[in-house]
Amino acid sequence: MDVALGLFLEQGFEDTTVDQVVTAARISKRSFFRYFGTKEDIVFGDLAEQGPVILEALRARPDEEPIWDALGHAFLALSAQADPQRGLTIARLVAASPGLRAAHLEKHLRWQEQLAPEVERRLGDSDDPPGLRGQAIVATALACLDAATTIWLQRGGQGGLDELKRLIDRALAAVRAGG
């Protein structure tokens, strides 16, 4: 994984082939595909499947907690498992690669589908069409996560994951306050 990430940073994600990765890592193609279904899987690993982790963290928050705070805390479940340097590397790769940005968006859409019903439940009944508020809030929270990550990346990952969490909190607060 580290060899592949290094190649992606050096050559660009799109310009690096699986053949180059297996050669540099000194493994067979068969071994590569035993661990990774696609080249994107090297970058995102199991991050795409972390929606249930965030959902469980959200469910663990008190129902009376404001939804923006609960989502901010739930996102921490990701950073608790993360290596800050690898996170910075992945953020750089995603920012530089249209293919990875598309895969990142797909990951967020899966997370949105998983989180929205819990957000909707927490909000209670309304006259809005079912699911509208939950989808809108989760999409906005994920946009805040992306905005915070972008700023963190622009600052070179300064302050590590603590700073990223602070930026996420500030982005969510900006949305809640309307600016």
PDB file of C-alpha atoms in Angstrom:
ATOM      1  CA  MET A   1       0.000   0.000   0.000  1.00  0.00           C
ATOM      2  CA  ASP A   2       2.768   2.436   0.932  1.00  0.00           C
ATOM      3  CA  VAL A   3       4.663   1.609  -2.259  1.00  0.00           C
ATOM      4  CA  ALA A   4       1.558   2.272  -4.349  1.00  0.00           C
ATOM      5  CA  LEU A   5       0.776   5.539  -2.566  1.00  0.00           C
ATOM      6  CA  GLY A   6       4.344   6.682  -3.177  1.00  0.00           C
ATOM      7  CA  LEU A   7       4.048   5.885  -6.874  1.00  0.00           C
ATOM      8  CA  PHE A   8       0.702   7.665  -7.092  1.00  0.00           C
ATOM      9  CA  LEU A   9       2.186  10.791  -5.517  1.00  0.00           C
ATOM     10  CA  GLU A  10       5.251  10.653  -7.740  1.00  0.00           C
ATOM     11  CA  GLN A  11       3.599   9.825 -11.078  1.00  0.00           C
ATOM     12  CA  GLY A  12      -0.045  10.691 -10.531  1.00  0.00           C
ATOM     13  CA  PHE A  13      -2.829   8.234  -9.837  1.00  0.00           C
ATOM     14  CA  GLU A  14      -4.066   7.955 -13.423  1.00  0.00           C
ATOM     15  CA  ASP A  15      -0.538   7.582 -14.815  1.00  0.00           C
ATOM     16  CA  THR A  16       0.434   4.727 -12.496  1.00  0.00           C
ATOM     17  CA  THR A  17      -0.460   1.232 -13.651  1.00  0.00           C
ATOM     18  CA  VAL A  18      -1.164  -1.853 -11.591  1.00  0.00           C
ATOM     19  CA  ASP A  19       1.833  -3.439 -13.338  1.00  0.00           C
ATOM     20  CA  GLN A  20       4.073  -0.670 -12.002  1.00  0.00           C
ATOM     21  CA  VAL A  21       2.664  -1.120  -8.503  1.00  0.00           C
ATOM     22  CA  VAL A  22       3.179  -4.892  -8.428  1.00  0.00           C
ATOM     23  CA  THR A  23       6.685  -4.550  -9.838  1.00  0.00           C
ATOM     24  CA  ALA A  24       7.680  -1.914  -7.271  1.00  0.00           C
ATOM     25  CA  ALA A  25       6.047  -3.857  -4.418  1.00  0.00           C
ATOM     26  CA  ARG A  26       7.581  -7.134  -5.625  1.00  0.00           C
ATOM     27  CA  ILE A  27       4.305  -8.997  -5.598  1.00  0.00           C
ATOM     28  CA  SER A  28       2.353 -10.808  -8.289  1.00  0.00           C
ATOM     29  CA  LYS A  29      -0.728  -9.397  -9.970  1.00  0.00           C
ATOM     30  CA  ARG A  30      -2.641 -12.277  -8.459  1.00  0.00           C
ATOM     31  CA  SER A  31      -1.542 -11.244  -4.960  1.00  0.00           C
ATOM     32  CA  PHE A  32      -2.435  -7.637  -5.719  1.00  0.00           C
ATOM     33  CA  PHE A  33      -5.967  -8.558  -6.746  1.00  0.00           C
ATOM     34  CA  ARG A  34      -6.354 -10.823  -3.726  1.00  0.00           C
ATOM     35  CA  TYR A  35      -6.040  -7.719  -1.526  1.00  0.00           C
ATOM     36  CA  PHE A  36      -7.398  -4.984  -3.785  1.00  0.00           C
ATOM     37  CA  GLY A  37     -10.280  -5.143  -6.236  1.00  0.00           C
ATOM     38  CA  THR A  38      -9.248  -1.926  -7.975  1.00  0.00           C
ATOM     39  CA  LYS A  39      -6.502   0.657  -7.960  1.00  0.00           C
ATOM     40  CA  GLU A  40      -8.888   2.989  -6.077  1.00  0.00           C
ATOM     41  CA  ASP A  41      -9.071   0.422  -3.260  1.00  0.00           C
ATOM     42  CA  ILE A  42      -5.392   1.052  -2.548  1.00  0.00           C
ATOM     43  CA  VAL A  43      -6.137   4.690  -1.819  1.00  0.00           C
ATOM     44  CA  PHE A  44      -9.426   4.346   0.017  1.00  0.00           C
ATOM     45  CA  GLY A  45      -8.846   0.956   1.594  1.00  0.00           C
ATOM     46  CA  ASP A  46     -11.815   0.208   3.752  1.00  0.00           C
ATOM     47  CA  LEU A  47     -12.662   3.904   4.092  1.00  0.00           C
ATOM     48  CA  ALA A  48     -15.530   3.429   1.654  1.00  0.00           C
ATOM     49  CA  GLU A  49     -17.013   0.888   4.044  1.00  0.00           C
ATOM     50  CA  GLN A  50     -16.774   3.131   7.103  1.00  0.00           C
ATOM     51  CA  GLY A  51     -20.353   4.389   6.780  1.00  0.00           C
ATOM     52  CA  PRO A  52     -21.562   1.810   9.344  1.00  0.00           C
ATOM     53  CA  VAL A  53     -18.802   2.940  11.738  1.00  0.00           C
ATOM     54  CA  ILE A  54     -20.019   6.539  11.475  1.00  0.00           C
ATOM     55  CA  LEU A  55     -23.627   5.378  11.808  1.00  0.00           C
ATOM     56  CA  GLU A  56     -22.890   3.465  15.020  1.00  0.00           C
ATOM     57  CA  ALA A  57     -21.019   6.476  16.405  1.00  0.00           C
ATOM     58  CA  LEU A  58     -24.031   8.658  15.547  1.00  0.00           C
ATOM     59  CA  ARG A  59     -26.438   6.227  17.196  1.00  0.00           C
ATOM     60  CA  ALA A  60     -24.248   6.291  20.312  1.00  0.00           C
ATOM     61  CA  ARG A  61     -24.743  10.059  20.667  1.00  0.00           C
ATOM     62  CA  PRO A  62     -27.593  11.288  22.889  1.00  0.00           C
ATOM     63  CA  ASP A  63     -30.831  11.846  20.963  1.00  0.00           C
ATOM     64  CA  GLU A  64     -31.190  15.320  22.487  1.00  0.00           C
ATOM     65  CA  GLU A  65     -27.784  16.449  21.191  1.00  0.00           C
ATOM     66  CA  PRO A  66     -28.087  18.951  18.323  1.00  0.00           C
ATOM     67  CA  ILE A  67     -27.770  17.051  15.045  1.00  0.00           C
ATOM     68  CA  TRP A  68     -24.781  19.080  13.812  1.00  0.00           C
ATOM     69  CA  ASP A  69     -22.854  18.321  17.008  1.00  0.00           C
ATOM     70  CA  ALA A  70     -23.820  14.650  16.861  1.00  0.00           C
ATOM     71  CA  LEU A  71     -22.606  14.357  13.262  1.00  0.00           C
ATOM     72  CA  GLY A  72     -19.362  16.165  14.086  1.00  0.00           C
ATOM     73  CA  HIS A  73     -18.702  13.706  16.908  1.00  0.00           C
ATOM     74  CA  ALA A  74     -19.676  10.758  14.722  1.00  0.00           C
ATOM     75  CA  PHE A  75     -17.100  11.773  12.103  1.00  0.00           C
ATOM     76  CA  LEU A  76     -14.464  11.460  14.823  1.00  0.00           C
ATOM     77  CA  ALA A  77     -14.923   7.697  14.625  1.00  0.00           C
ATOM     78  CA  LEU A  78     -12.975   7.882  11.369  1.00  0.00           C
ATOM     79  CA  SER A  79     -10.113   9.935  12.710  1.00  0.00           C
ATOM     80  CA  ALA A  80      -9.754   7.671  15.744  1.00  0.00           C
ATOM     81  CA  GLN A  81      -8.621   4.919  13.375  1.00  0.00           C
ATOM     82  CA  ALA A  82      -6.628   7.116  11.006  1.00  0.00           C
ATOM     83  CA  ASP A  83      -2.931   7.694  10.521  1.00  0.00           C
ATOM     84  CA  PRO A  84      -2.603  11.489  10.032  1.00  0.00           C
ATOM     85  CA  GLN A  85       0.241  11.207   7.517  1.00  0.00           C
ATOM     86  CA  ARG A  86      -1.620   8.643   5.431  1.00  0.00           C
ATOM     87  CA  GLY A  87      -4.738  10.827   5.633  1.00  0.00           C
ATOM     88  CA  LEU A  88      -2.763  13.761   4.304  1.00  0.00           C
ATOM     89  CA  THR A  89      -1.356  11.629   1.471  1.00  0.00           C
ATOM     90  CA  ILE A  90      -4.809  10.371   0.526  1.00  0.00           C
ATOM     91  CA  ALA A  91      -6.271  13.889   0.636  1.00  0.00           C
ATOM     92  CA  ARG A  92      -3.510  15.079  -1.707  1.00  0.00           C
ATOM     93  CA  LEU A  93      -4.151  12.224  -4.113  1.00  0.00           C
ATOM     94  CA  VAL A  94      -7.911  12.803  -4.154  1.00  0.00           C
ATOM     95  CA  ALA A  95      -7.416  16.523  -4.773  1.00  0.00           C
ATOM     96  CA  ALA A  96      -5.120  15.810  -7.725  1.00  0.00           C
ATOM     97  CA  SER A  97      -7.091  13.016  -9.400  1.00  0.00           C
ATOM     98  CA  PRO A  98     -10.462  13.313 -11.158  1.00  0.00           C
ATOM     99  CA  GLY A  99     -10.918   9.537 -10.910  1.00  0.00           C
ATOM    100  CA  LEU A 100     -10.312   9.530  -7.175  1.00  0.00           C
ATOM    101  CA  ARG A 101     -12.601  12.534  -6.679  1.00  0.00           C
ATOM    102  CA  ALA A 102     -15.360  10.564  -8.408  1.00  0.00           C
ATOM    103  CA  ALA A 103     -14.719   7.538  -6.182  1.00  0.00           C
ATOM    104  CA  HIS A 104     -14.683   9.844  -3.147  1.00  0.00           C
ATOM    105  CA  LEU A 105     -18.063  11.266  -4.143  1.00  0.00           C
ATOM    106  CA  GLU A 106     -19.450   7.746  -4.556  1.00  0.00           C
ATOM    107  CA  LYS A 107     -18.202   6.895  -1.053  1.00  0.00           C
ATOM    108  CA  HIS A 108     -19.968   9.942   0.354  1.00  0.00           C
ATOM    109  CA  LEU A 109     -23.202   9.023  -1.416  1.00  0.00           C
ATOM    110  CA  ARG A 110     -23.096   5.591   0.243  1.00  0.00           C
ATOM    111  CA  TRP A 111     -22.468   7.207   3.615  1.00  0.00           C
ATOM    112  CA  GLN A 112     -25.365   9.592   2.990  1.00  0.00           C
ATOM    113  CA  GLU A 113     -27.740   6.704   2.298  1.00  0.00           C
ATOM    114  CA  GLN A 114     -26.647   5.032   5.529  1.00  0.00           C
ATOM    115  CA  LEU A 115     -26.732   8.095   7.789  1.00  0.00           C
ATOM    116  CA  ALA A 116     -29.813   9.944   6.516  1.00  0.00           C
ATOM    117  CA  PRO A 117     -32.446   7.634   8.082  1.00  0.00           C
ATOM    118  CA  GLU A 118     -30.851   8.034  11.538  1.00  0.00           C
ATOM    119  CA  VAL A 119     -30.717  11.811  11.136  1.00  0.00           C
ATOM    120  CA  GLU A 120     -34.360  11.787  10.011  1.00  0.00           C
ATOM    121  CA  ARG A 121     -35.329   9.698  13.058  1.00  0.00           C
ATOM    122  CA  ARG A 122     -33.580  12.149  15.380  1.00  0.00           C
ATOM    123  CA  LEU A 123     -35.368  15.105  13.814  1.00  0.00           C
ATOM    124  CA  GLY A 124     -38.828  13.644  14.353  1.00  0.00           C
ATOM    125  CA  ASP A 125     -41.966  14.118  12.320  1.00  0.00           C
ATOM    126  CA  SER A 126     -42.455  16.982   9.887  1.00  0.00           C
ATOM    127  CA  ASP A 127     -44.558  17.986   6.909  1.00  0.00           C
ATOM    128  CA  ASP A 128     -41.555  17.613   4.606  1.00  0.00           C
ATOM    129  CA  PRO A 129     -41.357  14.616   2.285  1.00  0.00           C
ATOM    130  CA  PRO A 130     -39.848  11.655   4.162  1.00  0.00           C
ATOM    131  CA  GLY A 131     -36.074  11.619   3.941  1.00  0.00           C
ATOM    132  CA  LEU A 132     -35.661  15.177   2.649  1.00  0.00           C
ATOM    133  CA  ARG A 133     -34.270  16.696   5.846  1.00  0.00           C
ATOM    134  CA  GLY A 134     -32.030  13.744   6.624  1.00  0.00           C
ATOM    135  CA  GLN A 135     -30.560  13.682   3.109  1.00  0.00           C
ATOM    136  CA  ALA A 136     -30.035  17.462   3.078  1.00  0.00           C
ATOM    137  CA  ILE A 137     -28.371  17.566   6.485  1.00  0.00           C
ATOM    138  CA  VAL A 138     -26.054  14.619   5.841  1.00  0.00           C
ATOM    139  CA  ALA A 139     -25.082  15.971   2.406  1.00  0.00           C
ATOM    140  CA  THR A 140     -24.293  19.327   4.019  1.00  0.00           C
ATOM    141  CA  ALA A 141     -22.309  17.712   6.837  1.00  0.00           C
ATOM    142  CA  LEU A 142     -20.274  15.723   4.315  1.00  0.00           C
ATOM    143  CA  ALA A 143     -19.639  18.921   2.348  1.00  0.00           C
ATOM    144  CA  CYS A 144     -18.370  20.475   5.590  1.00  0.00           C
ATOM    145  CA  LEU A 145     -16.098  17.468   6.098  1.00  0.00           C
ATOM    146  CA  ASP A 146     -14.721  17.961   2.574  1.00  0.00           C
ATOM    147  CA  ALA A 147     -14.294  21.731   3.033  1.00  0.00           C
ATOM    148  CA  ALA A 148     -12.417  21.210   6.288  1.00  0.00           C
ATOM    149  CA  THR A 149     -10.219  18.561   4.689  1.00  0.00           C
ATOM    150  CA  THR A 150      -9.435  20.901   1.782  1.00  0.00           C
ATOM    151  CA  ILE A 151      -8.315  23.678   4.130  1.00  0.00           C
ATOM    152  CA  TRP A 152      -6.346  21.205   6.254  1.00  0.00           C
ATOM    153  CA  LEU A 153      -4.624  19.964   3.105  1.00  0.00           C
ATOM    154  CA  GLN A 154      -3.841  23.509   1.948  1.00  0.00           C
ATOM    155  CA  ARG A 155      -2.161  24.049   5.326  1.00  0.00           C
ATOM    156  CA  GLY A 156      -0.049  20.930   4.843  1.00  0.00           C
ATOM    157  CA  GLY A 157      -1.895  18.879   7.454  1.00  0.00           C
ATOM    158  CA  GLN A 158      -0.621  21.233  10.125  1.00  0.00           C
ATOM    159  CA  GLY A 159      -1.909  20.357  13.571  1.00  0.00           C
ATOM    160  CA  GLY A 160      -2.711  16.774  12.616  1.00  0.00           C
ATOM    161  CA  LEU A 161      -6.104  15.236  13.186  1.00  0.00           C
ATOM    162  CA  ASP A 162      -6.861  17.567  16.109  1.00  0.00           C
ATOM    163  CA  GLU A 163      -6.700  20.501  13.723  1.00  0.00           C
ATOM    164  CA  LEU A 164      -8.814  18.668  11.165  1.00  0.00           C
ATOM    165  CA  LYS A 165     -11.466  18.046  13.840  1.00  0.00           C
ATOM    166  CA  ARG A 166     -11.383  21.739  14.793  1.00  0.00           C
ATOM    167  CA  LEU A 167     -11.865  22.707  11.139  1.00  0.00           C
ATOM    168  CA  ILE A 168     -14.776  20.281  10.786  1.00  0.00           C
ATOM    169  CA  ASP A 169     -16.411  21.798  13.881  1.00  0.00           C
ATOM    170  CA  ARG A 170     -15.936  25.307  12.485  1.00  0.00           C
ATOM    171  CA  ALA A 171     -17.362  24.336   9.090  1.00  0.00           C
ATOM    172  CA  LEU A 172     -20.430  22.775  10.742  1.00  0.00           C
ATOM    173  CA  ALA A 173     -20.817  25.869  12.962  1.00  0.00           C
ATOM    174  CA  ALA A 174     -20.662  28.122   9.899  1.00  0.00           C
ATOM    175  CA  VAL A 175     -23.500  26.210   8.252  1.00  0.00           C
ATOM    176  CA  ARG A 176     -25.552  26.202  11.425  1.00  0.00           C
ATOM    177  CA  ALA A 177     -25.068  29.969  11.866  1.00  0.00           C
ATOM    178  CA  GLY A 178     -25.736  30.701   8.211  1.00  0.00           C
ATOM    179  CA  GLY A 179     -22.236  31.981   7.477  1.00  0.00           C
TER     180      GLY A 179
END
